[in-house]
Structures are given as C-alpha cells and as structure tokens.
Amino acid sequence: MPTFKRLCIKPLLASILLYISAYAPKAYSQEQGTPDKALTLLKDVFGFDLIAYKTSLDSYIQDTYFDVLPQENLRYTLESSESKLEVIFAFVNGKLRLMSVYP
C-alpha cells in the first residue's frame, strides 16, 4: 500500500509543479517613468529633435489633482545654439493633462 501512495503522489506533485510553472510570468516589463514619458512625447508625438537640444529637468513635483488623483508636474528646459524653450507638463494619474511650450 505505501508504494501505491508514493506512486500516486509523485505524479500529482509533478503535475502541480508543472501547472504552476506554466502560468508564472517569464519576464516583467518595466513601466516608463513620468520624466521619460515626457521626453518620449516630445520626441515621438510632437516631433522635437532632442538630439539638437540639451535637455534638463528643472522641476519635478508630485502633487494631487483635486485632492484625489496623483499629479506630476515637470518643467524641462531645451537649449540649442539657436534657441531656448521651456516645456511644462502635467500628468494626472499617469496621463498627459497639460503641455505648454514657451520660447
């Protein structure tokens, strides 16, 4: 009788381990941070040539929007030999709410 139990338990344990390992994620994607999101928007959506500019993050403030949702405010300065721009972003709950560009 003990060998019968042992024979039944081994395949059962093996199938449980196989089932668990099949549903375990193999890799985790890293979420892009808000400062990186802002630069990606400037480059990919609004068409800024960021290679031509020296970018600096002047301000990064975490706050709440109407005391409910998380808000992140960023101010970048983009400088080139010909121009200087100030870009202000407001992200609410991870989504762009406001973008302003000043010469």
Coordinates of N, CA and C in Angstrom, one line a residue:
M1 N 0.8 -1.2 0.0 CA 0.0 0.0 0.0 C 0.9 1.3 0.0
P2 N 2.0 1.4 0.8 CA 2.8 2.6 0.8 C 3.3 2.9 -0.6
T3 N 3.7 1.9 -1.4 CA 4.2 2.1 -2.7 C 3.2 2.7 -3.6
F4 N 1.9 2.2 -3.5 CA 0.8 2.8 -4.3 C 0.6 4.2 -4.0
K5 N 0.7 4.6 -2.7 CA 0.5 6.1 -2.4 C 1.7 6.9 -2.9
R6 N 2.9 6.3 -2.8 CA 4.0 7.0 -3.3 C 3.9 7.2 -4.8
L7 N 3.5 6.2 -5.5 CA 3.3 6.2 -7.0 C 2.2 7.3 -7.4
C8 N 1.2 7.4 -6.6 CA 0.2 8.4 -6.9 C 0.6 9.8 -6.5
I9 N 1.3 10.0 -5.5 CA 1.7 11.3 -5.0 C 2.8 12.0 -5.9
K10 N 3.7 11.2 -6.4 CA 4.8 11.7 -7.3 C 4.2 12.4 -8.5
P11 N 3.4 11.7 -9.3 CA 2.8 12.3 -10.5 C 1.9 13.5 -10.2
L12 N 1.2 13.4 -9.0 CA 0.4 14.5 -8.6 C 1.2 15.8 -8.3
L13 N 2.3 15.6 -7.6 CA 3.2 16.7 -7.3 C 3.8 17.3 -8.5
A14 N 4.2 16.4 -9.4 CA 4.9 16.8 -10.7 C 3.9 17.6 -11.5
S15 N 2.6 17.2 -11.6 CA 1.7 17.9 -12.4 C 1.3 19.3 -11.8
I16 N 1.3 19.3 -10.4 CA 1.1 20.6 -9.8 C 2.2 21.6 -10.0
L17 N 3.4 21.1 -9.9 CA 4.6 22.0 -10.2 C 4.6 22.4 -11.7
L18 N 4.3 21.5 -12.6 CA 4.2 21.9 -14.0 C 3.1 22.9 -14.2
Y19 N 2.0 22.8 -13.6 CA 0.9 23.7 -13.8 C 1.3 25.1 -13.3
I20 N 1.9 25.2 -12.1 CA 2.3 26.4 -11.5 C 3.4 27.1 -12.4
S21 N 4.4 26.3 -12.9 CA 5.4 26.9 -13.7 C 4.9 27.4 -15.1
A22 N 3.9 26.8 -15.6 CA 3.3 27.2 -16.9 C 2.7 28.6 -16.8
Y23 N 2.2 29.0 -15.6 CA 1.5 30.3 -15.5 C 2.4 31.3 -14.8
A24 N 3.6 31.0 -14.5 CA 4.5 32.0 -13.9 C 5.0 32.9 -15.0
P25 N 5.0 34.2 -14.8 CA 5.5 35.1 -15.9 C 7.0 34.9 -16.0
K26 N 7.4 35.0 -17.2 CA 8.9 34.8 -17.5 C 9.7 36.1 -17.4
A27 N 9.1 37.2 -17.7 CA 9.8 38.5 -17.6 C 8.8 39.5 -17.2
Y28 N 9.3 40.5 -16.5 CA 8.4 41.7 -16.1 C 8.9 42.9 -16.9
S29 N 7.9 43.6 -17.4 CA 8.2 44.8 -18.2 C 8.3 46.0 -17.2
Q30 N 9.3 46.8 -17.4 CA 9.5 48.0 -16.5 C 8.6 49.1 -17.0
E31 N 7.8 49.7 -16.2 CA 7.0 50.8 -16.6 C 7.9 52.1 -16.7
Q32 N 7.6 52.8 -17.8 CA 8.3 54.0 -18.1 C 8.0 55.1 -17.1
G33 N 9.0 55.7 -16.5 CA 8.7 56.8 -15.5 C 8.2 58.1 -16.2
T34 N 7.6 58.9 -15.4 CA 7.0 60.1 -16.0 C 8.0 61.0 -16.7
P35 N 9.2 61.3 -16.1 CA 10.1 62.1 -16.9 C 10.5 61.5 -18.2
D36 N 10.6 60.2 -18.3 CA 10.9 59.6 -19.6 C 9.7 59.7 -20.5
K37 N 8.5 59.5 -19.9 CA 7.2 59.7 -20.8 C 7.2 61.1 -21.4
A38 N 7.6 62.1 -20.7 CA 7.5 63.5 -21.2 C 8.5 63.6 -22.4
L39 N 9.7 63.1 -22.2 CA 10.7 63.2 -23.3 C 10.2 62.3 -24.5
T40 N 9.6 61.2 -24.3 CA 9.1 60.4 -25.4 C 8.0 61.1 -26.1
L41 N 7.1 61.8 -25.4 CA 6.1 62.6 -26.0 C 6.7 63.7 -26.9
L42 N 7.7 64.4 -26.4 CA 8.3 65.4 -27.1 C 8.9 64.9 -28.4
K43 N 9.6 63.8 -28.3 CA 10.3 63.2 -29.5 C 9.3 62.6 -30.5
D44 N 8.5 61.6 -30.0 CA 7.8 60.8 -30.9 C 6.4 61.3 -31.3
V45 N 5.8 62.1 -30.4 CA 4.4 62.6 -30.8 C 4.5 64.0 -31.3
F46 N 5.3 64.9 -30.7 CA 5.3 66.3 -31.1 C 6.5 66.6 -32.1
G47 N 7.4 65.7 -32.3 CA 8.4 65.8 -33.4 C 9.6 66.6 -33.0
F48 N 9.9 66.8 -31.7 CA 11.1 67.6 -31.3 C 12.3 66.7 -31.6
D49 N 13.4 67.3 -32.2 CA 14.6 66.7 -32.4 C 15.5 66.8 -31.1
L50 N 15.3 65.9 -30.2 CA 16.0 66.0 -28.9 C 17.5 65.9 -29.0
I51 N 18.0 65.4 -30.1 CA 19.5 65.3 -30.3 C 20.0 66.8 -30.5
A52 N 19.3 67.6 -31.0 CA 19.7 69.0 -31.3 C 19.7 69.9 -30.0
Y53 N 19.0 69.4 -29.0 CA 18.8 70.2 -27.8 C 19.5 69.5 -26.6
K54 N 20.0 70.4 -25.7 CA 20.4 69.9 -24.4 C 19.2 70.0 -23.5
T55 N 18.8 68.9 -23.0 CA 17.6 68.8 -22.1 C 18.0 68.8 -20.7
S56 N 17.2 69.5 -19.9 CA 17.4 69.4 -18.4 C 16.1 69.5 -17.7
L57 N 15.9 68.6 -16.8 CA 14.7 68.6 -16.0 C 14.9 69.6 -14.8
D58 N 14.2 70.7 -14.9 CA 14.4 71.8 -13.9 C 13.5 71.6 -12.7
S59 N 12.3 70.9 -12.9 CA 11.4 70.8 -11.7 C 10.6 69.5 -11.9
Y60 N 10.4 68.8 -10.8 CA 9.6 67.6 -10.8 C 8.9 67.6 -9.5
I61 N 7.6 67.9 -9.5 CA 6.8 68.0 -8.3 C 5.6 67.0 -8.3
Q62 N 5.5 66.2 -7.3 CA 4.4 65.3 -7.2 C 3.3 65.9 -6.2
D63 N 2.1 65.9 -6.7 CA 1.0 66.5 -6.0 C -0.3 65.7 -6.2
T64 N -1.4 66.3 -5.9 CA -2.7 65.6 -6.1 C -3.6 66.6 -6.9
Y65 N -4.3 66.0 -7.8 CA -5.3 66.7 -8.7 C -6.6 66.7 -8.0
F66 N -7.1 67.9 -7.6 CA -8.4 68.0 -6.8 C -8.4 67.1 -5.6
D67 N -7.2 66.9 -5.0 CA -7.0 66.1 -3.8 C -7.5 64.7 -3.9
V68 N -7.5 64.2 -5.1 CA -8.0 62.8 -5.4 C -7.0 62.0 -6.1
L69 N -6.6 62.5 -7.3 CA -5.7 61.7 -8.2 C -4.3 62.2 -8.1
P70 N -3.3 61.3 -8.3 CA -1.9 61.7 -8.2 C -1.6 62.6 -9.5
Q71 N -0.9 63.6 -9.2 CA -0.5 64.5 -10.3 C 1.0 64.7 -10.2
E72 N 1.7 64.7 -11.4 CA 3.1 65.0 -11.5 C 3.3 66.2 -12.4
N73 N 4.0 67.2 -12.0 CA 4.3 68.4 -12.7 C 5.8 68.4 -13.1
L74 N 6.1 68.6 -14.3 CA 7.5 68.7 -14.8 C 7.8 69.9 -15.6
R75 N 9.0 70.4 -15.4 CA 9.4 71.6 -16.3 C 10.8 71.2 -16.8
Y76 N 10.9 71.2 -18.2 CA 12.1 70.9 -18.9 C 12.6 72.2 -19.5
T77 N 13.9 72.4 -19.7 CA 14.5 73.4 -20.5 C 15.2 72.7 -21.6
L78 N 14.9 73.1 -22.8 CA 15.6 72.6 -24.0 C 16.4 73.8 -24.6
E79 N 17.7 73.5 -24.7 CA 18.6 74.6 -25.2 C 19.4 74.1 -26.4
S80 N 19.5 74.9 -27.4 CA 20.4 74.6 -28.5 C 21.2 75.9 -28.8
S81 N 22.0 75.9 -29.8 CA 22.8 77.1 -30.1 C 22.0 78.2 -30.6
E82 N 20.8 77.9 -31.1 CA 19.9 78.9 -31.8 C 18.7 79.3 -30.9
S83 N 18.3 78.4 -30.0 CA 17.1 78.8 -29.2 C 17.1 78.1 -27.9
K84 N 16.1 78.6 -27.1 CA 15.9 78.0 -25.7 C 14.4 77.9 -25.5
L85 N 13.9 76.8 -25.1 CA 12.5 76.5 -24.9 C 12.3 76.0 -23.5
E86 N 11.1 76.4 -22.9 CA 10.7 75.9 -21.6 C 9.4 75.1 -21.9
V87 N 9.4 73.8 -21.4 CA 8.3 73.0 -21.7 C 7.7 72.5 -20.3
I88 N 6.4 72.7 -20.1 CA 5.8 72.3 -18.8 C 4.8 71.2 -19.1
F89 N 4.9 70.2 -18.3 CA 3.9 69.0 -18.4 C 3.2 68.9 -17.1
A90 N 1.9 68.4 -17.2 CA 1.2 68.0 -16.0 C 0.6 66.6 -16.4
F91 N 0.9 65.6 -15.6 CA 0.4 64.3 -15.8 C -0.5 64.0 -14.6
V92 N -1.7 63.6 -14.9 CA -2.7 63.2 -13.8 C -3.0 61.7 -14.0
N93 N -2.7 61.0 -12.9 CA -2.9 59.5 -12.9 C -2.2 58.9 -14.1
G94 N -1.0 59.4 -14.4 CA -0.1 58.8 -15.4 C -0.5 59.2 -16.8
K95 N -1.5 60.1 -17.0 CA -1.9 60.5 -18.4 C -1.6 62.0 -18.5
L96 N -1.2 62.4 -19.7 CA -1.0 63.8 -20.0 C -2.2 64.6 -19.9
R97 N -2.2 65.7 -19.0 CA -3.3 66.6 -18.9 C -3.0 67.9 -19.5
L98 N -1.7 68.3 -19.5 CA -1.4 69.7 -19.9 C 0.1 69.6 -20.4
M99 N 0.3 70.4 -21.5 CA 1.6 70.6 -22.0 C 1.7 72.0 -22.6
S100 N 2.7 72.8 -22.1 CA 2.8 74.2 -22.6 C 4.3 74.3 -23.0
V101 N 4.5 75.1 -24.1 CA 5.8 75.3 -24.6 C 6.0 76.9 -24.7
Y102 N 7.1 77.4 -24.1 CA 7.4 78.8 -24.1 C 8.7 79.0 -24.6
P103 N 8.9 80.1 -25.5 CA 10.2 80.4 -26.0 C 11.1 81.1 -25.0

